[in-house]
JSON list of C-alpha atoms in Angstrom, two decimals:
[
{"chain": "A", "resi": 13, "resn": "ARG", "atom": "CA", "xyz": [-30.23, -89.46, 86.31]},
{"chain": "A", "resi": 14, "resn": "LYS", "atom": "CA", "xyz": [-30.52, -89.07, 90.17]},
{"chain": "A", "resi": 15, "resn": "GLU", "atom": "CA", "xyz": [-29.88, -86.10, 91.90]},
{"chain": "A", "resi": 16, "resn": "VAL", "atom": "CA", "xyz": [-27.89, -87.92, 94.61]},
{"chain": "A", "resi": 17, "resn": "GLU", "atom": "CA", "xyz": [-26.45, -91.67, 93.41]},
{"chain": "A", "resi": 18, "resn": "GLN", "atom": "CA", "xyz": [-25.03, -94.37, 95.53]},
{"chain": "A", "resi": 19, "resn": "ASP", "atom": "CA", "xyz": [-24.19, -98.01, 95.45]},
{"chain": "A", "resi": 20, "resn": "PRO", "atom": "CA", "xyz": [-26.42, -99.73, 97.41]},
{"chain": "A", "resi": 21, "resn": "GLY", "atom": "CA", "xyz": [-24.10, -102.63, 98.48]},
{"chain": "A", "resi": 22, "resn": "PRO", "atom": "CA", "xyz": [-23.91, -104.10, 100.53]},
{"chain": "A", "resi": 23, "resn": "PHE", "atom": "CA", "xyz": [-20.22, -104.19, 101.27]},
{"chain": "A", "resi": 24, "resn": "ASN", "atom": "CA", "xyz": [-19.51, -107.12, 103.04]},
{"chain": "A", "resi": 25, "resn": "VAL", "atom": "CA", "xyz": [-15.91, -106.72, 104.78]},
{"chain": "A", "resi": 26, "resn": "PRO", "atom": "CA", "xyz": [-13.89, -108.32, 107.87]},
{"chain": "A", "resi": 27, "resn": "GLU", "atom": "CA", "xyz": [-12.82, -106.26, 111.07]},
{"chain": "A", "resi": 28, "resn": "GLY", "atom": "CA", "xyz": [-9.63, -104.07, 110.17]},
{"chain": "A", "resi": 29, "resn": "ALA", "atom": "CA", "xyz": [-10.70, -103.89, 106.64]},
{"chain": "A", "resi": 30, "resn": "THR", "atom": "CA", "xyz": [-10.42, -100.26, 104.51]},
{"chain": "A", "resi": 31, "resn": "VAL", "atom": "CA", "xyz": [-13.57, -99.74, 102.95]},
{"chain": "A", "resi": 32, "resn": "ALA", "atom": "CA", "xyz": [-14.31, -96.65, 100.41]},
{"chain": "A", "resi": 33, "resn": "PHE", "atom": "CA", "xyz": [-17.94, -95.63, 99.56]},
{"chain": "A", "resi": 34, "resn": "ASN", "atom": "CA", "xyz": [-18.34, -92.80, 96.81]},
{"chain": "A", "resi": 35, "resn": "CYS", "atom": "CA", "xyz": [-21.40, -91.06, 95.51]},
{"chain": "A", "resi": 36, "resn": "THR", "atom": "CA", "xyz": [-21.91, -88.79, 92.54]},
{"chain": "A", "resi": 37, "resn": "TYR", "atom": "CA", "xyz": [-24.19, -85.98, 92.26]},
{"chain": "A", "resi": 38, "resn": "SER", "atom": "CA", "xyz": [-25.80, -83.79, 89.69]},
{"chain": "A", "resi": 39, "resn": "ASN", "atom": "CA", "xyz": [-25.52, -80.23, 90.47]},
{"chain": "A", "resi": 40, "resn": "SER", "atom": "CA", "xyz": [-22.36, -78.87, 89.73]},
{"chain": "A", "resi": 41, "resn": "ALA", "atom": "CA", "xyz": [-23.59, -75.75, 91.63]},
{"chain": "A", "resi": 42, "resn": "SER", "atom": "CA", "xyz": [-24.05, -77.51, 94.92]},
{"chain": "A", "resi": 43, "resn": "GLN", "atom": "CA", "xyz": [-22.28, -76.54, 98.16]},
{"chain": "A", "resi": 44, "resn": "SER", "atom": "CA", "xyz": [-22.73, -78.34, 100.95]},
{"chain": "A", "resi": 45, "resn": "PHE", "atom": "CA", "xyz": [-21.91, -81.86, 101.33]},
{"chain": "A", "resi": 46, "resn": "PHE", "atom": "CA", "xyz": [-22.77, -84.41, 104.40]},
{"chain": "A", "resi": 47, "resn": "TRP", "atom": "CA", "xyz": [-22.31, -88.25, 105.06]},
{"chain": "A", "resi": 48, "resn": "TYR", "atom": "CA", "xyz": [-24.74, -89.11, 107.37]},
{"chain": "A", "resi": 49, "resn": "ARG", "atom": "CA", "xyz": [-25.01, -92.44, 109.22]},
{"chain": "A", "resi": 50, "resn": "GLN", "atom": "CA", "xyz": [-28.43, -94.93, 109.50]},
{"chain": "A", "resi": 51, "resn": "ASP", "atom": "CA", "xyz": [-28.75, -97.78, 111.92]},
{"chain": "A", "resi": 52, "resn": "CYS", "atom": "CA", "xyz": [-31.42, -100.25, 110.70]},
{"chain": "A", "resi": 53, "resn": "ARG", "atom": "CA", "xyz": [-35.18, -98.54, 111.60]},
{"chain": "A", "resi": 54, "resn": "LYS", "atom": "CA", "xyz": [-33.56, -95.84, 113.38]},
{"chain": "A", "resi": 55, "resn": "GLU", "atom": "CA", "xyz": [-33.08, -91.84, 112.68]},
{"chain": "A", "resi": 56, "resn": "PRO", "atom": "CA", "xyz": [-29.96, -90.50, 110.65]},
{"chain": "A", "resi": 57, "resn": "LYS", "atom": "CA", "xyz": [-27.14, -89.05, 112.23]},
{"chain": "A", "resi": 58, "resn": "LEU", "atom": "CA", "xyz": [-24.83, -86.89, 111.15]},
{"chain": "A", "resi": 59, "resn": "LEU", "atom": "CA", "xyz": [-21.50, -88.66, 110.89]},
{"chain": "A", "resi": 60, "resn": "MET", "atom": "CA", "xyz": [-19.45, -85.47, 109.02]},
{"chain": "A", "resi": 61, "resn": "SER", "atom": "CA", "xyz": [-19.47, -82.83, 106.77]},
{"chain": "A", "resi": 62, "resn": "VAL", "atom": "CA", "xyz": [-17.30, -82.77, 103.88]},
{"chain": "A", "resi": 63, "resn": "TYR", "atom": "CA", "xyz": [-15.20, -79.85, 102.86]},
{"chain": "A", "resi": 64, "resn": "SER", "atom": "CA", "xyz": [-12.97, -78.99, 99.90]},
{"chain": "A", "resi": 65, "resn": "SER", "atom": "CA", "xyz": [-9.90, -79.72, 101.06]},
{"chain": "A", "resi": 66, "resn": "GLY", "atom": "CA", "xyz": [-11.19, -83.03, 102.50]},
{"chain": "A", "resi": 67, "resn": "ASN", "atom": "CA", "xyz": [-11.52, -83.70, 106.15]},
{"chain": "A", "resi": 68, "resn": "GLU", "atom": "CA", "xyz": [-10.74, -86.23, 108.79]},
{"chain": "A", "resi": 69, "resn": "ASP", "atom": "CA", "xyz": [-12.23, -87.67, 111.68]},
{"chain": "A", "resi": 70, "resn": "GLY", "atom": "CA", "xyz": [-10.60, -90.28, 113.39]},
{"chain": "A", "resi": 71, "resn": "ARG", "atom": "CA", "xyz": [-11.12, -93.57, 111.27]},
{"chain": "A", "resi": 72, "resn": "PHE", "atom": "CA", "xyz": [-13.27, -91.45, 108.86]},
{"chain": "A", "resi": 73, "resn": "THR", "atom": "CA", "xyz": [-11.59, -89.47, 105.97]},
{"chain": "A", "resi": 74, "resn": "ALA", "atom": "CA", "xyz": [-14.18, -87.62, 103.74]},
{"chain": "A", "resi": 75, "resn": "GLN", "atom": "CA", "xyz": [-13.20, -85.93, 100.01]},
{"chain": "A", "resi": 76, "resn": "LEU", "atom": "CA", "xyz": [-14.81, -83.91, 97.84]},
{"chain": "A", "resi": 77, "resn": "ASN", "atom": "CA", "xyz": [-13.87, -83.99, 93.82]},
{"chain": "A", "resi": 78, "resn": "ARG", "atom": "CA", "xyz": [-15.85, -81.17, 92.21]},
{"chain": "A", "resi": 79, "resn": "ALA", "atom": "CA", "xyz": [-14.94, -81.78, 89.03]},
{"chain": "A", "resi": 80, "resn": "SER", "atom": "CA", "xyz": [-15.98, -85.33, 88.73]},
{"chain": "A", "resi": 81, "resn": "GLN", "atom": "CA", "xyz": [-18.91, -84.50, 90.97]},
{"chain": "A", "resi": 82, "resn": "TYR", "atom": "CA", "xyz": [-18.35, -87.25, 93.64]},
{"chain": "A", "resi": 83, "resn": "ILE", "atom": "CA", "xyz": [-17.72, -87.26, 97.44]},
{"chain": "A", "resi": 84, "resn": "SER", "atom": "CA", "xyz": [-16.10, -90.01, 98.99]},
{"chain": "A", "resi": 85, "resn": "LEU", "atom": "CA", "xyz": [-16.16, -91.92, 102.53]},
{"chain": "A", "resi": 86, "resn": "LEU", "atom": "CA", "xyz": [-13.19, -93.80, 103.75]},
{"chain": "A", "resi": 87, "resn": "ILE", "atom": "CA", "xyz": [-13.19, -95.73, 106.79]},
{"chain": "A", "resi": 88, "resn": "ARG", "atom": "CA", "xyz": [-10.24, -97.50, 107.99]},
{"chain": "A", "resi": 89, "resn": "ASP", "atom": "CA", "xyz": [-9.73, -100.27, 110.68]},
{"chain": "A", "resi": 90, "resn": "SER", "atom": "CA", "xyz": [-13.50, -101.40, 110.29]},
{"chain": "A", "resi": 91, "resn": "LYS", "atom": "CA", "xyz": [-15.48, -102.12, 113.60]},
{"chain": "A", "resi": 92, "resn": "LEU", "atom": "CA", "xyz": [-18.19, -104.67, 113.96]},
{"chain": "A", "resi": 93, "resn": "SER", "atom": "CA", "xyz": [-20.07, -101.12, 115.44]},
{"chain": "A", "resi": 94, "resn": "ASP", "atom": "CA", "xyz": [-19.73, -99.63, 111.99]},
{"chain": "A", "resi": 95, "resn": "SER", "atom": "CA", "xyz": [-22.02, -101.51, 110.35]},
{"chain": "A", "resi": 96, "resn": "ALA", "atom": "CA", "xyz": [-24.76, -99.49, 108.83]},
{"chain": "A", "resi": 97, "resn": "THR", "atom": "CA", "xyz": [-26.31, -97.68, 105.84]},
{"chain": "A", "resi": 98, "resn": "TYR", "atom": "CA", "xyz": [-24.10, -94.84, 104.91]},
{"chain": "A", "resi": 99, "resn": "LEU", "atom": "CA", "xyz": [-26.38, -91.75, 103.43]},
{"chain": "A", "resi": 100, "resn": "CYS", "atom": "CA", "xyz": [-24.71, -89.26, 101.02]},
{"chain": "A", "resi": 101, "resn": "VAL", "atom": "CA", "xyz": [-26.13, -85.77, 101.34]},
{"chain": "A", "resi": 102, "resn": "VAL", "atom": "CA", "xyz": [-26.11, -82.83, 99.06]},
{"chain": "A", "resi": 103, "resn": "ASN", "atom": "CA", "xyz": [-27.45, -79.45, 98.91]},
{"chain": "A", "resi": 104, "resn": "THR", "atom": "CA", "xyz": [-28.68, -80.03, 95.30]},
{"chain": "A", "resi": 105, "resn": "GLY", "atom": "CA", "xyz": [-30.36, -76.48, 94.62]},
{"chain": "A", "resi": 106, "resn": "ARG", "atom": "CA", "xyz": [-33.40, -77.09, 96.32]},
{"chain": "A", "resi": 107, "resn": "ARG", "atom": "CA", "xyz": [-34.36, -75.71, 99.60]},
{"chain": "A", "resi": 108, "resn": "ALA", "atom": "CA", "xyz": [-33.62, -78.79, 101.49]},
{"chain": "A", "resi": 109, "resn": "LEU", "atom": "CA", "xyz": [-30.91, -81.34, 101.48]},
{"chain": "A", "resi": 110, "resn": "THR", "atom": "CA", "xyz": [-30.93, -84.10, 99.41]},
{"chain": "A", "resi": 111, "resn": "PHE", "atom": "CA", "xyz": [-30.16, -87.66, 100.52]},
{"chain": "A", "resi": 112, "resn": "GLY", "atom": "CA", "xyz": [-28.97, -90.62, 98.43]},
{"chain": "A", "resi": 113, "resn": "SER", "atom": "CA", "xyz": [-30.37, -94.00, 98.85]},
{"chain": "A", "resi": 114, "resn": "GLY", "atom": "CA", "xyz": [-27.77, -95.43, 100.94]},
{"chain": "A", "resi": 115, "resn": "THR", "atom": "CA", "xyz": [-24.49, -97.80, 101.02]},
{"chain": "A", "resi": 116, "resn": "ARG", "atom": "CA", "xyz": [-25.02, -100.92, 103.49]},
{"chain": "A", "resi": 117, "resn": "LEU", "atom": "CA", "xyz": [-21.95, -101.47, 105.37]},
{"chain": "A", "resi": 118, "resn": "GLN", "atom": "CA", "xyz": [-21.75, -104.72, 107.10]},
{"chain": "A", "resi": 119, "resn": "VAL", "atom": "CA", "xyz": [-18.50, -105.45, 108.76]},
{"chain": "A", "resi": 120, "resn": "GLN", "atom": "CA", "xyz": [-17.93, -109.59, 109.80]},
{"chain": "A", "resi": 121, "resn": "PRO", "atom": "CA", "xyz": [-15.73, -110.76, 112.38]},
{"chain": "B", "resi": 1481, "resn": "ASN", "atom": "CA", "xyz": [-31.21, -80.48, 126.02]},
{"chain": "B", "resi": 1482, "resn": "ALA", "atom": "CA", "xyz": [-33.97, -82.44, 124.54]},
{"chain": "B", "resi": 1483, "resn": "GLY", "atom": "CA", "xyz": [-33.45, -83.29, 120.64]},
{"chain": "B", "resi": 1484, "resn": "VAL", "atom": "CA", "xyz": [-36.31, -83.24, 117.93]},
{"chain": "B", "resi": 1485, "resn": "MET", "atom": "CA", "xyz": [-39.27, -84.83, 119.56]},
{"chain": "B", "resi": 1486, "resn": "GLN", "atom": "CA", "xyz": [-41.88, -86.74, 117.47]},
{"chain": "B", "resi": 1487, "resn": "ASN", "atom": "CA", "xyz": [-44.68, -88.57, 118.32]},
{"chain": "B", "resi": 1488, "resn": "PRO", "atom": "CA", "xyz": [-45.99, -91.30, 118.39]},
{"chain": "B", "resi": 1489, "resn": "ARG", "atom": "CA", "xyz": [-43.45, -93.64, 117.70]},
{"chain": "B", "resi": 1490, "resn": "HIS", "atom": "CA", "xyz": [-45.73, -95.91, 115.81]},
{"chain": "B", "resi": 1491, "resn": "LEU", "atom": "CA", "xyz": [-49.25, -94.97, 114.41]},
{"chain": "B", "resi": 1492, "resn": "VAL", "atom": "CA", "xyz": [-51.35, -97.88, 113.10]},
{"chain": "B", "resi": 1493, "resn": "ARG", "atom": "CA", "xyz": [-54.28, -96.72, 111.21]},
{"chain": "B", "resi": 1494, "resn": "ARG", "atom": "CA", "xyz": [-57.27, -98.40, 109.24]},
{"chain": "B", "resi": 1495, "resn": "ARG", "atom": "CA", "xyz": [-57.67, -97.13, 105.55]},
{"chain": "B", "resi": 1496, "resn": "GLY", "atom": "CA", "xyz": [-59.78, -94.02, 104.96]},
{"chain": "B", "resi": 1497, "resn": "GLN", "atom": "CA", "xyz": [-58.62, -92.82, 108.43]},
{"chain": "B", "resi": 1498, "resn": "GLU", "atom": "CA", "xyz": [-56.71, -90.11, 109.33]},
{"chain": "B", "resi": 1499, "resn": "ALA", "atom": "CA", "xyz": [-52.95, -89.70, 110.87]},
{"chain": "B", "resi": 1500, "resn": "ARG", "atom": "CA", "xyz": [-51.79, -86.75, 112.52]},
{"chain": "B", "resi": 1501, "resn": "LEU", "atom": "CA", "xyz": [-47.52, -86.80, 113.11]},
{"chain": "B", "resi": 1502, "resn": "ARG", "atom": "CA", "xyz": [-45.77, -84.46, 115.62]},
{"chain": "B", "resi": 1503, "resn": "CYS", "atom": "CA", "xyz": [-42.59, -83.07, 115.49]},
{"chain": "B", "resi": 1504, "resn": "SER", "atom": "CA", "xyz": [-40.91, -80.70, 117.98]},
{"chain": "B", "resi": 1505, "resn": "PRO", "atom": "CA", "xyz": [-37.29, -79.36, 116.70]},
{"chain": "B", "resi": 1506, "resn": "MET", "atom": "CA", "xyz": [-34.81, -78.74, 119.29]},
{"chain": "B", "resi": 1507, "resn": "LYS", "atom": "CA", "xyz": [-34.55, -75.62, 121.14]},
{"chain": "B", "resi": 1508, "resn": "GLY", "atom": "CA", "xyz": [-33.62, -72.65, 119.03]},
{"chain": "B", "resi": 1509, "resn": "HIS", "atom": "CA", "xyz": [-34.18, -74.08, 116.09]},
{"chain": "B", "resi": 1510, "resn": "SER", "atom": "CA", "xyz": [-36.69, -72.37, 113.40]},
{"chain": "B", "resi": 1511, "resn": "HIS", "atom": "CA", "xyz": [-36.44, -74.71, 110.56]},
{"chain": "B", "resi": 1512, "resn": "VAL", "atom": "CA", "xyz": [-38.60, -77.93, 110.12]},
{"chain": "B", "resi": 1513, "resn": "TYR", "atom": "CA", "xyz": [-37.93, -80.39, 107.69]},
{"chain": "B", "resi": 1514, "resn": "TRP", "atom": "CA", "xyz": [-40.16, -83.67, 106.83]},
{"chain": "B", "resi": 1515, "resn": "TYR", "atom": "CA", "xyz": [-38.96, -86.59, 105.03]},
{"chain": "B", "resi": 1516, "resn": "ARG", "atom": "CA", "xyz": [-40.50, -90.04, 104.33]},
{"chain": "B", "resi": 1517, "resn": "GLN", "atom": "CA", "xyz": [-38.61, -93.53, 103.96]},
{"chain": "B", "resi": 1518, "resn": "LEU", "atom": "CA", "xyz": [-40.26, -96.45, 102.40]},
{"chain": "B", "resi": 1519, "resn": "PRO", "atom": "CA", "xyz": [-39.20, -99.85, 103.43]},
{"chain": "B", "resi": 1520, "resn": "GLU", "atom": "CA", "xyz": [-35.73, -100.52, 101.99]},
{"chain": "B", "resi": 1521, "resn": "GLU", "atom": "CA", "xyz": [-35.22, -97.07, 100.19]},
{"chain": "B", "resi": 1522, "resn": "GLY", "atom": "CA", "xyz": [-34.08, -94.11, 100.92]},
{"chain": "B", "resi": 1523, "resn": "LEU", "atom": "CA", "xyz": [-35.57, -90.73, 102.76]},
{"chain": "B", "resi": 1524, "resn": "LYS", "atom": "CA", "xyz": [-37.26, -88.81, 100.29]},
{"chain": "B", "resi": 1525, "resn": "PHE", "atom": "CA", "xyz": [-38.10, -85.03, 100.90]},
{"chain": "B", "resi": 1526, "resn": "MET", "atom": "CA", "xyz": [-41.58, -84.02, 101.39]},
{"chain": "B", "resi": 1527, "resn": "VAL", "atom": "CA", "xyz": [-41.69, -80.21, 103.23]},
{"chain": "B", "resi": 1528, "resn": "TYR", "atom": "CA", "xyz": [-39.78, -77.45, 104.52]},
{"chain": "B", "resi": 1529, "resn": "LEU", "atom": "CA", "xyz": [-41.09, -75.03, 107.34]},
{"chain": "B", "resi": 1530, "resn": "GLN", "atom": "CA", "xyz": [-40.40, -71.91, 109.28]},
{"chain": "B", "resi": 1531, "resn": "LYS", "atom": "CA", "xyz": [-42.87, -70.84, 111.82]},
{"chain": "B", "resi": 1532, "resn": "GLU", "atom": "CA", "xyz": [-46.07, -70.60, 110.29]},
{"chain": "B", "resi": 1533, "resn": "ASN", "atom": "CA", "xyz": [-44.77, -70.60, 106.93]},
{"chain": "B", "resi": 1534, "resn": "ILE", "atom": "CA", "xyz": [-44.69, -73.47, 104.39]},
{"chain": "B", "resi": 1535, "resn": "ILE", "atom": "CA", "xyz": [-41.01, -72.52, 102.26]},
{"chain": "B", "resi": 1536, "resn": "ASP", "atom": "CA", "xyz": [-40.92, -75.55, 99.93]},
{"chain": "B", "resi": 1537, "resn": "GLU", "atom": "CA", "xyz": [-43.46, -78.42, 99.97]},
{"chain": "B", "resi": 1538, "resn": "SER", "atom": "CA", "xyz": [-42.48, -79.72, 96.36]},
{"chain": "B", "resi": 1539, "resn": "GLY", "atom": "CA", "xyz": [-42.29, -83.21, 97.76]},
{"chain": "B", "resi": 1540, "resn": "MET", "atom": "CA", "xyz": [-45.87, -83.52, 99.14]},
{"chain": "B", "resi": 1541, "resn": "PRO", "atom": "CA", "xyz": [-48.22, -85.26, 97.34]},
{"chain": "B", "resi": 1542, "resn": "LYS", "atom": "CA", "xyz": [-50.81, -83.24, 95.74]},
{"chain": "B", "resi": 1543, "resn": "GLU", "atom": "CA", "xyz": [-53.85, -84.82, 97.74]},
{"chain": "B", "resi": 1544, "resn": "ARG", "atom": "CA", "xyz": [-54.34, -85.77, 100.86]},
{"chain": "B", "resi": 1545, "resn": "PHE", "atom": "CA", "xyz": [-51.00, -84.72, 102.62]},
{"chain": "B", "resi": 1546, "resn": "SER", "atom": "CA", "xyz": [-50.63, -81.53, 104.56]},
{"chain": "B", "resi": 1547, "resn": "ALA", "atom": "CA", "xyz": [-48.58, -79.29, 107.03]},
{"chain": "B", "resi": 1548, "resn": "GLU", "atom": "CA", "xyz": [-47.90, -76.88, 109.39]},
{"chain": "B", "resi": 1549, "resn": "PHE", "atom": "CA", "xyz": [-45.82, -75.12, 111.71]},
{"chain": "B", "resi": 1550, "resn": "PRO", "atom": "CA", "xyz": [-47.93, -72.92, 113.96]},
{"chain": "B", "resi": 1551, "resn": "LYS", "atom": "CA", "xyz": [-46.70, -69.91, 115.90]},
{"chain": "B", "resi": 1552, "resn": "GLU", "atom": "CA", "xyz": [-47.10, -72.43, 119.00]},
{"chain": "B", "resi": 1553, "resn": "GLY", "atom": "CA", "xyz": [-46.89, -75.69, 119.28]},
{"chain": "B", "resi": 1554, "resn": "PRO", "atom": "CA", "xyz": [-45.07, -78.53, 117.24]},
{"chain": "B", "resi": 1555, "resn": "SER", "atom": "CA", "xyz": [-45.25, -78.94, 113.38]},
{"chain": "B", "resi": 1556, "resn": "ILE", "atom": "CA", "xyz": [-47.86, -81.32, 112.38]},
{"chain": "B", "resi": 1557, "resn": "LEU", "atom": "CA", "xyz": [-47.95, -83.62, 109.54]},
{"chain": "B", "resi": 1558, "resn": "ARG", "atom": "CA", "xyz": [-51.28, -84.74, 108.17]},
{"chain": "B", "resi": 1559, "resn": "ILE", "atom": "CA", "xyz": [-52.30, -87.48, 106.08]},
{"chain": "B", "resi": 1560, "resn": "GLN", "atom": "CA", "xyz": [-56.21, -87.51, 105.57]},
{"chain": "B", "resi": 1561, "resn": "GLN", "atom": "CA", "xyz": [-57.92, -90.66, 103.91]},
{"chain": "B", "resi": 1562, "resn": "VAL", "atom": "CA", "xyz": [-54.76, -93.05, 104.72]},
{"chain": "B", "resi": 1563, "resn": "VAL", "atom": "CA", "xyz": [-53.74, -95.77, 101.74]},
{"chain": "B", "resi": 1564, "resn": "ARG", "atom": "CA", "xyz": [-51.92, -98.50, 102.88]},
{"chain": "B", "resi": 1565, "resn": "GLY", "atom": "CA", "xyz": [-49.14, -97.07, 100.15]},
{"chain": "B", "resi": 1566, "resn": "ASP", "atom": "CA", "xyz": [-48.93, -94.32, 102.72]},
{"chain": "B", "resi": 1567, "resn": "SER", "atom": "CA", "xyz": [-47.01, -96.92, 105.36]},
{"chain": "B", "resi": 1568, "resn": "ALA", "atom": "CA", "xyz": [-43.81, -95.64, 105.52]},
{"chain": "B", "resi": 1569, "resn": "ALA", "atom": "CA", "xyz": [-41.40, -94.25, 108.64]},
{"chain": "B", "resi": 1570, "resn": "TYR", "atom": "CA", "xyz": [-41.83, -90.41, 108.74]},
{"chain": "B", "resi": 1571, "resn": "PHE", "atom": "CA", "xyz": [-39.02, -88.36, 109.86]},
{"chain": "B", "resi": 1572, "resn": "CYS", "atom": "CA", "xyz": [-39.09, -84.64, 111.35]},
{"chain": "B", "resi": 1573, "resn": "ALA", "atom": "CA", "xyz": [-35.78, -82.86, 110.99]},
{"chain": "B", "resi": 1574, "resn": "SER", "atom": "CA", "xyz": [-34.67, -79.39, 112.70]},
{"chain": "B", "resi": 1575, "resn": "SER", "atom": "CA", "xyz": [-31.82, -76.89, 111.69]},
{"chain": "B", "resi": 1576, "resn": "PRO", "atom": "CA", "xyz": [-31.02, -73.53, 113.34]},
{"chain": "B", "resi": 1577, "resn": "GLY", "atom": "CA", "xyz": [-30.59, -72.28, 109.82]},
{"chain": "B", "resi": 1578, "resn": "GLY", "atom": "CA", "xyz": [-31.43, -72.64, 106.10]},
{"chain": "B", "resi": 1579, "resn": "VAL", "atom": "CA", "xyz": [-30.75, -75.69, 103.67]},
{"chain": "B", "resi": 1580, "resn": "ASP", "atom": "CA", "xyz": [-26.86, -75.54, 104.77]},
{"chain": "B", "resi": 1581, "resn": "GLU", "atom": "CA", "xyz": [-27.06, -76.27, 107.73]},
{"chain": "B", "resi": 1582, "resn": "LYS", "atom": "CA", "xyz": [-26.41, -79.78, 109.43]},
{"chain": "B", "resi": 1583, "resn": "LEU", "atom": "CA", "xyz": [-29.85, -81.87, 109.92]},
{"chain": "B", "resi": 1584, "resn": "PHE", "atom": "CA", "xyz": [-31.26, -83.15, 113.33]},
{"chain": "B", "resi": 1585, "resn": "PHE", "atom": "CA", "xyz": [-33.39, -85.78, 113.33]},
{"chain": "B", "resi": 1586, "resn": "GLY", "atom": "CA", "xyz": [-36.04, -87.06, 115.08]},
{"chain": "B", "resi": 1587, "resn": "SER", "atom": "CA", "xyz": [-36.70, -90.80, 116.36]},
{"chain": "B", "resi": 1588, "resn": "GLY", "atom": "CA", "xyz": [-39.31, -90.89, 113.33]},
{"chain": "B", "resi": 1589, "resn": "THR", "atom": "CA", "xyz": [-42.86, -92.34, 113.30]},
{"chain": "B", "resi": 1590, "resn": "GLN", "atom": "CA", "xyz": [-43.84, -95.31, 112.07]},
{"chain": "B", "resi": 1591, "resn": "LEU", "atom": "CA", "xyz": [-47.30, -95.72, 110.25]},
{"chain": "B", "resi": 1592, "resn": "SER", "atom": "CA", "xyz": [-48.92, -98.59, 109.39]},
{"chain": "B", "resi": 1593, "resn": "VAL", "atom": "CA", "xyz": [-51.99, -98.60, 107.55]},
{"chain": "B", "resi": 1594, "resn": "LEU", "atom": "CA", "xyz": [-53.94, -101.80, 108.04]}
]
């Protein structure tokens, strides 16, 4: 089993749609969780941290389910500019963060 | 307020040559991480360094790859005798603290081996 697993997609959604991605992690002792965004051939950029109680930043909502060992990202009212690859990132017990392979989102007009 | 600086942006080498990739962390950051991204794949951790120390190199290939972060100057990822399979994007990231801190990435170095 991979340490951090994501559905690669692509998710093709129309503008204005709501879309959700899930990510599972294998180490139940993991404490830190993040979502990063990566545009084609560019560096990853932090989108948001994920807190135990769940957190929201504008159209983006992140949730953590420790019992089932997954985190989720919900994007409401999708924009064309949301098209990117979304990376689930977890502290899996190593000394560096572990990145999932990413979920590709394509928002269509 | 410079971010993480990597150079060169693009590096072309022939098989058997050496590649040197440089990374200057954000001001105030003492933790540097190197990740490699192969085409159509995710980022794979390579090495984690602090000034003058390699903290974790569990992701580094056993041969040909080395990294350093000297007291003065940038962190260097060195690949000796490059092969075509080394072609990838190499990203450097820095953070102010340890593994639970957010990472700030440089623009990456795209290495192409002919």
